Amino acid sequence: MAQIPSDGFDSLSDQFQVIIPKGDAMSEKEIEEHIETVDAIVSVFGHALSNQLIDRAKKLKLIANFGVGYDNIDIDYARKKGITVTNTPDPVTEPTAELAMGLMVAAARQIGKMNNQLRSPEGVQTGVMKNLSTTLYGKTLGIIGMGAIGQALARRALAFGMHIVYHNRKQLSPDIEEEYQATKVSLEVLLKSADVVSLNTPLTPETHHLMGAAQFKAMKNTAIVINTARGSVINEPELIAALKNKEIAGAGLDVYENEPHIPKELLAMDNAVLTPHVGTATQETREEMSRFISDIIDQFFLGTLKKYIVN
Ligand SMILES: O=CC(=O)O
């Protein structure tokens, strides 16, 4: 995980005590040293903040999570303890959608595979009927999870000339559906009709292993799956099997079930384009996330925070 820029926190009032990771996310031990005395803690996505640690807090009122996903915190437990949990959706929407679009283009047009081949001692064989990949223009993108990131991806895909179907708990308003020319369909219909399936849901008990053997079988065998959400939305061994058995054609993955571990089989597959959980890892986004969290902390203690509370 990139270092958290500290500039965003400079303006924080010193009337309350906050634990802010100065370098990488803090270790449990570091948190343990301070947790009893602080009013707020800045936790970091992907780094679990255990209930045992929360239990040791005496004054803690706010856990401000650096990230949109908050599956690293038991938010119901925190609520029972009277602790508010917040996240940072706004700064991460566009960069995450941007990476999802990039993985989609890279997987469909085999950019990763060709890049690797070109640099290998064997090089690339050229010819009019060699290195054939798949055009995205005119194809159908199925977005699972049509929240802010799903919608930002839809906007990009529309510009690429793709058709959009989506699956979501909530129906989008007719205005938004019209803006993205997107149709809500069941998961079954989405899996059957999409040429690209993109996962843009939070990780919850309902979305855990949402995609497994049965869902990959239901997809077209020419289709690709993109995951910039959380690794465990996919059953990873079943994805590997589906890729090996050519039940689907490819994958573009930024997230994995046991990060930072990436299974060797995935690393060896040239129909999988892989990045190491960097959907929000741009300089601009990290700086914006720090400023965003600092504002949240200020507003929370002023009693004016209305948004970004997740529990
Ligand atoms: O994965 C990144 C985030 O949750 O912001």
Coordinates of C-alpha atoms and ligand atoms in Angstrom, one line a residue:
M1 CA 0.0 0.0 0.0
A2 CA 1.4 3.4 -1.0
Q3 CA 2.4 5.9 1.8
I4 CA -0.4 8.1 3.0
P5 CA 0.4 11.7 2.2
S6 CA 0.4 13.6 5.5
D7 CA -0.3 17.1 4.0
G8 CA -4.0 16.4 4.1
F9 CA -3.8 16.1 7.8
D10 CA -1.9 19.2 8.6
S11 CA -5.0 21.3 9.1
L12 CA -6.6 18.9 11.7
S13 CA -7.6 20.5 14.9
D14 CA -5.4 19.4 17.8
Q15 CA -8.4 19.3 20.1
F16 CA -8.8 15.6 19.5
Q17 CA -6.3 12.7 19.3
V18 CA -6.1 10.9 16.0
I19 CA -3.9 7.9 15.0
I20 CA -2.8 8.6 11.5
P21 CA -0.5 6.1 9.7
K22 CA 2.6 8.1 8.8
G23 CA 4.1 5.5 6.5
D24 CA 2.4 2.3 5.4
A25 CA -0.7 1.2 7.2
M26 CA 0.0 0.7 10.9
S27 CA 0.7 -2.6 12.4
E28 CA -1.6 -4.0 15.1
K29 CA 1.2 -3.3 17.6
E30 CA 1.4 0.4 16.7
I31 CA -2.4 0.7 16.9
E32 CA -2.4 -1.1 20.2
E33 CA 0.1 1.4 21.7
H34 CA -2.3 4.3 21.1
I35 CA -5.8 2.9 20.9
E36 CA -6.7 3.4 24.5
T37 CA -6.2 7.1 24.4
V38 CA -7.3 8.3 21.0
D39 CA -10.6 9.8 19.8
A40 CA -10.3 8.7 16.2
I41 CA -8.3 6.3 14.1
V42 CA -7.5 6.4 10.4
S43 CA -7.6 2.7 9.3
V44 CA -6.5 1.6 5.9
F45 CA -8.4 -0.6 3.4
G46 CA -7.1 -4.1 3.2
H47 CA -5.7 -4.0 6.7
A48 CA -8.0 -5.5 9.3
L49 CA -8.8 -3.6 12.4
S50 CA -9.8 -6.4 14.8
N51 CA -12.7 -6.3 17.3
Q52 CA -10.1 -7.2 20.0
L53 CA -8.4 -3.9 19.3
I54 CA -11.6 -2.0 19.1
D55 CA -12.5 -3.5 22.6
R56 CA -9.4 -1.9 24.0
A57 CA -10.4 1.7 23.0
K58 CA -11.7 3.9 25.8
K59 CA -12.5 7.1 24.0
L60 CA -12.6 6.1 20.4
K61 CA -15.6 7.6 18.6
L62 CA -14.5 7.5 14.9
I63 CA -12.8 5.0 12.6
A64 CA -12.2 6.9 9.3
N65 CA -11.3 4.3 6.8
F66 CA -8.8 5.3 4.1
G67 CA -10.6 3.6 1.2
V68 CA -14.1 3.1 -0.2
G69 CA -14.2 -0.6 0.8
Y70 CA -14.6 -1.2 4.6
D71 CA -14.6 -5.0 4.7
N72 CA -11.5 -4.7 6.9
I73 CA -13.7 -3.5 9.8
D74 CA -16.7 -5.2 11.6
I75 CA -18.9 -2.1 11.2
D76 CA -21.8 -3.6 13.1
Y77 CA -19.6 -4.3 16.0
A78 CA -18.2 -0.8 15.9
R79 CA -21.8 0.6 15.9
K80 CA -22.7 -1.5 18.9
K81 CA -19.7 0.1 20.7
G82 CA -20.9 3.6 19.7
I83 CA -18.1 4.1 17.2
T84 CA -18.9 5.7 13.8
V85 CA -17.1 4.3 10.7
T86 CA -16.7 6.3 7.5
N87 CA -15.2 5.7 4.1
T88 CA -13.8 7.7 1.2
P89 CA -16.0 7.0 -1.9
D90 CA -15.6 10.3 -3.8
P91 CA -11.9 10.4 -4.5
V92 CA -11.7 6.7 -5.6
T93 CA -14.6 6.5 -8.0
E94 CA -12.9 7.8 -11.2
P95 CA -9.5 6.1 -10.8
T96 CA -11.0 2.7 -10.0
A97 CA -13.3 2.9 -13.0
E98 CA -10.3 4.0 -15.1
L99 CA -8.3 0.9 -14.0
A100 CA -11.3 -1.3 -14.7
M101 CA -11.5 0.1 -18.2
G102 CA -7.8 -0.3 -18.6
L103 CA -7.9 -4.0 -17.6
M104 CA -10.9 -4.5 -19.9
V105 CA -9.0 -3.1 -22.9
A106 CA -5.8 -5.0 -21.9
A107 CA -7.6 -8.3 -21.5
A108 CA -9.7 -8.0 -24.7
R109 CA -6.8 -6.8 -26.8
Q110 CA -4.3 -9.0 -25.1
I111 CA -2.0 -6.2 -24.3
G112 CA -0.4 -8.0 -21.4
K113 CA 0.3 -11.1 -23.3
M114 CA 1.8 -9.3 -26.3
N115 CA 3.9 -7.1 -24.0
N116 CA 5.3 -10.2 -22.3
Q117 CA 5.9 -12.0 -25.6
L118 CA 7.7 -9.0 -27.2
R119 CA 10.1 -8.8 -24.4
S120 CA 10.7 -12.5 -24.2
P121 CA 13.8 -14.1 -25.9
E122 CA 11.4 -15.8 -28.4
G123 CA 9.7 -12.5 -29.3
V124 CA 6.4 -12.2 -31.2
Q125 CA 5.5 -13.9 -34.4
T126 CA 3.8 -11.4 -36.8
G127 CA 1.4 -12.0 -39.6
V128 CA -2.1 -10.8 -40.7
M129 CA -3.8 -13.7 -39.0
K130 CA -1.6 -13.8 -36.0
N131 CA -2.1 -12.1 -32.6
L132 CA -5.8 -11.8 -33.1
S133 CA -7.7 -10.4 -30.1
T134 CA -11.2 -9.2 -29.5
T135 CA -12.8 -5.8 -30.4
L136 CA -14.8 -4.2 -27.5
Y137 CA -16.7 -1.8 -29.8
G138 CA -20.3 -3.1 -30.2
K139 CA -19.9 -5.6 -27.4
T140 CA -22.0 -5.9 -24.2
L141 CA -20.6 -5.0 -20.8
G142 CA -22.4 -6.5 -17.8
I143 CA -21.7 -4.4 -14.7
I144 CA -22.4 -6.2 -11.4
G145 CA -22.8 -3.4 -8.8
M146 CA -24.0 -0.1 -10.4
G147 CA -22.9 2.3 -7.7
A148 CA -20.7 5.2 -8.3
I149 CA -17.8 3.2 -9.7
G150 CA -20.1 1.0 -11.8
Q151 CA -21.6 4.2 -13.3
A152 CA -18.2 5.8 -13.9
L153 CA -17.2 2.6 -15.8
A154 CA -20.5 2.7 -17.8
R155 CA -19.6 6.2 -18.9
R156 CA -16.3 5.1 -20.2
A157 CA -17.7 1.9 -21.8
L158 CA -20.3 4.0 -23.6
A159 CA -17.6 6.1 -25.1
F160 CA -16.0 2.9 -26.4
G161 CA -19.3 2.0 -28.2
M162 CA -20.3 -0.8 -25.8
H163 CA -23.8 -1.7 -24.7
I164 CA -24.5 -1.8 -21.0
V165 CA -26.5 -4.1 -18.9
Y166 CA -26.3 -4.1 -15.1
H167 CA -27.2 -6.1 -12.0
N168 CA -27.8 -4.2 -8.8
R169 CA -29.9 -4.5 -5.7
K170 CA -31.5 -1.2 -6.4
Q171 CA -33.1 -0.1 -9.7
L172 CA -31.4 3.1 -11.0
S173 CA -33.6 6.1 -11.8
P174 CA -34.9 6.3 -15.3
D175 CA -32.7 9.4 -15.9
I176 CA -29.5 7.5 -15.0
E177 CA -30.5 4.4 -17.0
E178 CA -31.1 6.7 -19.9
E179 CA -27.8 8.5 -19.4
Y180 CA -25.9 5.2 -19.6
Q181 CA -28.4 3.5 -21.9
A182 CA -28.2 0.7 -19.3
T183 CA -30.8 -2.0 -18.7
K184 CA -31.2 -3.7 -15.4
V185 CA -31.2 -7.5 -15.8
S186 CA -31.1 -10.6 -13.5
L187 CA -27.6 -12.0 -12.7
E188 CA -28.5 -15.0 -14.9
V189 CA -29.3 -12.8 -17.9
L190 CA -26.3 -10.7 -17.4
L191 CA -23.9 -13.7 -17.3
K192 CA -25.4 -15.1 -20.4
S193 CA -25.5 -12.0 -22.4
A194 CA -22.3 -10.1 -21.5
D195 CA -19.0 -10.2 -23.4
V196 CA -17.3 -8.6 -20.4
V197 CA -18.5 -9.0 -16.8
S198 CA -17.2 -6.3 -14.4
L199 CA -17.4 -6.7 -10.7
N200 CA -18.0 -3.4 -8.9
T201 CA -19.8 -4.4 -5.7
P202 CA -18.6 -4.0 -2.1
L203 CA -17.5 -7.3 -0.4
T204 CA -20.4 -8.3 1.9
P205 CA -21.7 -11.7 3.1
E206 CA -24.1 -11.5 0.1
T207 CA -21.4 -10.8 -2.5
H208 CA -18.8 -13.2 -1.1
H209 CA -18.1 -15.8 -3.8
L210 CA -20.8 -14.3 -6.0
M211 CA -18.8 -15.6 -8.9
G212 CA -17.9 -19.3 -8.9
A213 CA -17.9 -22.4 -11.1
A214 CA -21.7 -22.1 -11.9
Q215 CA -21.4 -18.5 -12.9
F216 CA -18.3 -19.0 -15.0
K217 CA -20.1 -21.8 -16.8
A218 CA -23.1 -19.6 -17.4
M219 CA -20.9 -16.9 -19.1
K220 CA -20.0 -17.1 -22.8
N221 CA -16.8 -18.9 -23.4
T222 CA -15.5 -15.9 -25.3
A223 CA -16.2 -13.6 -22.3
I224 CA -13.8 -12.0 -19.9
V225 CA -14.3 -11.1 -16.2
I226 CA -12.9 -7.9 -14.7
N227 CA -12.4 -7.5 -10.9
T228 CA -11.5 -4.2 -9.3
A229 CA -13.8 -4.8 -6.3
R230 CA -12.5 -7.3 -3.8
G231 CA -10.8 -10.6 -4.4
S232 CA -13.3 -12.7 -2.5
V233 CA -16.3 -11.6 -4.7
I234 CA -14.8 -14.3 -6.9
N235 CA -14.0 -17.9 -5.8
E236 CA -10.4 -17.8 -7.0
P237 CA -9.7 -21.5 -7.4
E238 CA -12.9 -21.8 -9.4
L239 CA -11.9 -18.8 -11.6
I240 CA -8.5 -20.5 -12.3
A241 CA -10.3 -23.7 -13.3
A242 CA -12.7 -21.8 -15.6
L243 CA -9.7 -20.0 -17.3
K244 CA -7.8 -23.3 -17.6
N245 CA -10.9 -25.2 -19.0
K246 CA -11.6 -22.3 -21.4
E247 CA -15.0 -21.8 -20.0
I248 CA -14.2 -18.1 -20.2
A249 CA -11.7 -16.4 -22.4
G250 CA -9.8 -14.2 -20.0
A251 CA -9.7 -12.1 -16.9
G252 CA -8.4 -8.7 -15.8
L253 CA -7.8 -8.7 -12.1
D254 CA -6.6 -6.0 -9.6
V255 CA -7.7 -7.8 -6.4
Y256 CA -7.2 -11.3 -5.0
E257 CA -8.6 -13.5 -2.3
N258 CA -5.4 -13.6 -0.1
E259 CA -3.6 -10.4 -0.9
P260 CA -0.8 -9.7 -1.4
H261 CA -0.5 -13.4 -2.4
I262 CA -1.4 -14.0 -6.1
P263 CA -1.8 -17.7 -7.0
K264 CA 1.1 -19.1 -9.1
E265 CA -1.4 -20.5 -11.6
L266 CA -2.8 -17.0 -12.3
L267 CA 0.7 -15.6 -12.7
A268 CA 1.5 -18.2 -15.3
M269 CA -1.7 -17.6 -17.4
D270 CA -1.4 -15.3 -20.4
N271 CA -5.1 -14.9 -20.6
A272 CA -5.1 -13.1 -17.2
V273 CA -4.0 -9.5 -17.0
L274 CA -3.0 -8.8 -13.4
T275 CA -2.3 -5.7 -11.3
P276 CA -1.5 -5.6 -7.6
H277 CA -4.5 -3.8 -6.1
V278 CA -3.7 -0.4 -7.5
G279 CA -7.2 0.8 -8.5
T280 CA -6.9 3.9 -6.4
A281 CA -3.1 4.1 -6.3
T282 CA -2.4 7.3 -8.1
Q283 CA -0.6 10.3 -6.6
E284 CA -3.6 12.5 -7.0
T285 CA -6.0 10.1 -5.5
R286 CA -3.9 9.4 -2.4
E287 CA -3.5 13.1 -1.8
E288 CA -7.2 13.7 -2.3
M289 CA -8.1 10.7 0.1
S290 CA -6.0 12.3 2.8
R291 CA -7.7 15.7 2.5
F292 CA -11.1 14.0 2.3
I293 CA -10.5 12.0 5.5
S294 CA -9.2 15.1 7.3
D295 CA -12.4 17.0 6.4
I296 CA -14.4 14.0 7.6
I297 CA -12.6 14.0 11.0
D298 CA -13.1 17.8 11.4
Q299 CA -16.8 17.6 10.5
F300 CA -17.4 14.6 12.7
F301 CA -16.1 16.4 15.8
L302 CA -17.9 19.6 14.9
G303 CA -21.1 17.5 14.7
T304 CA -21.8 18.4 11.1
L305 CA -20.9 15.2 9.3
K306 CA -23.9 14.1 7.3
K307 CA -22.3 11.8 4.6
Y308 CA -19.8 9.0 4.3
I309 CA -21.0 7.2 7.5
V310 CA -21.3 3.5 6.7
N311 CA -22.6 2.1 10.0
Ligands
LIG1 O1 -9.6 -0.8 -2.7 C1 -9.6 0.4 -2.4 C2 -10.6 1.1 -1.7 O2 -11.4 0.4 -1.0 O3 -10.6 2.3 -1.7

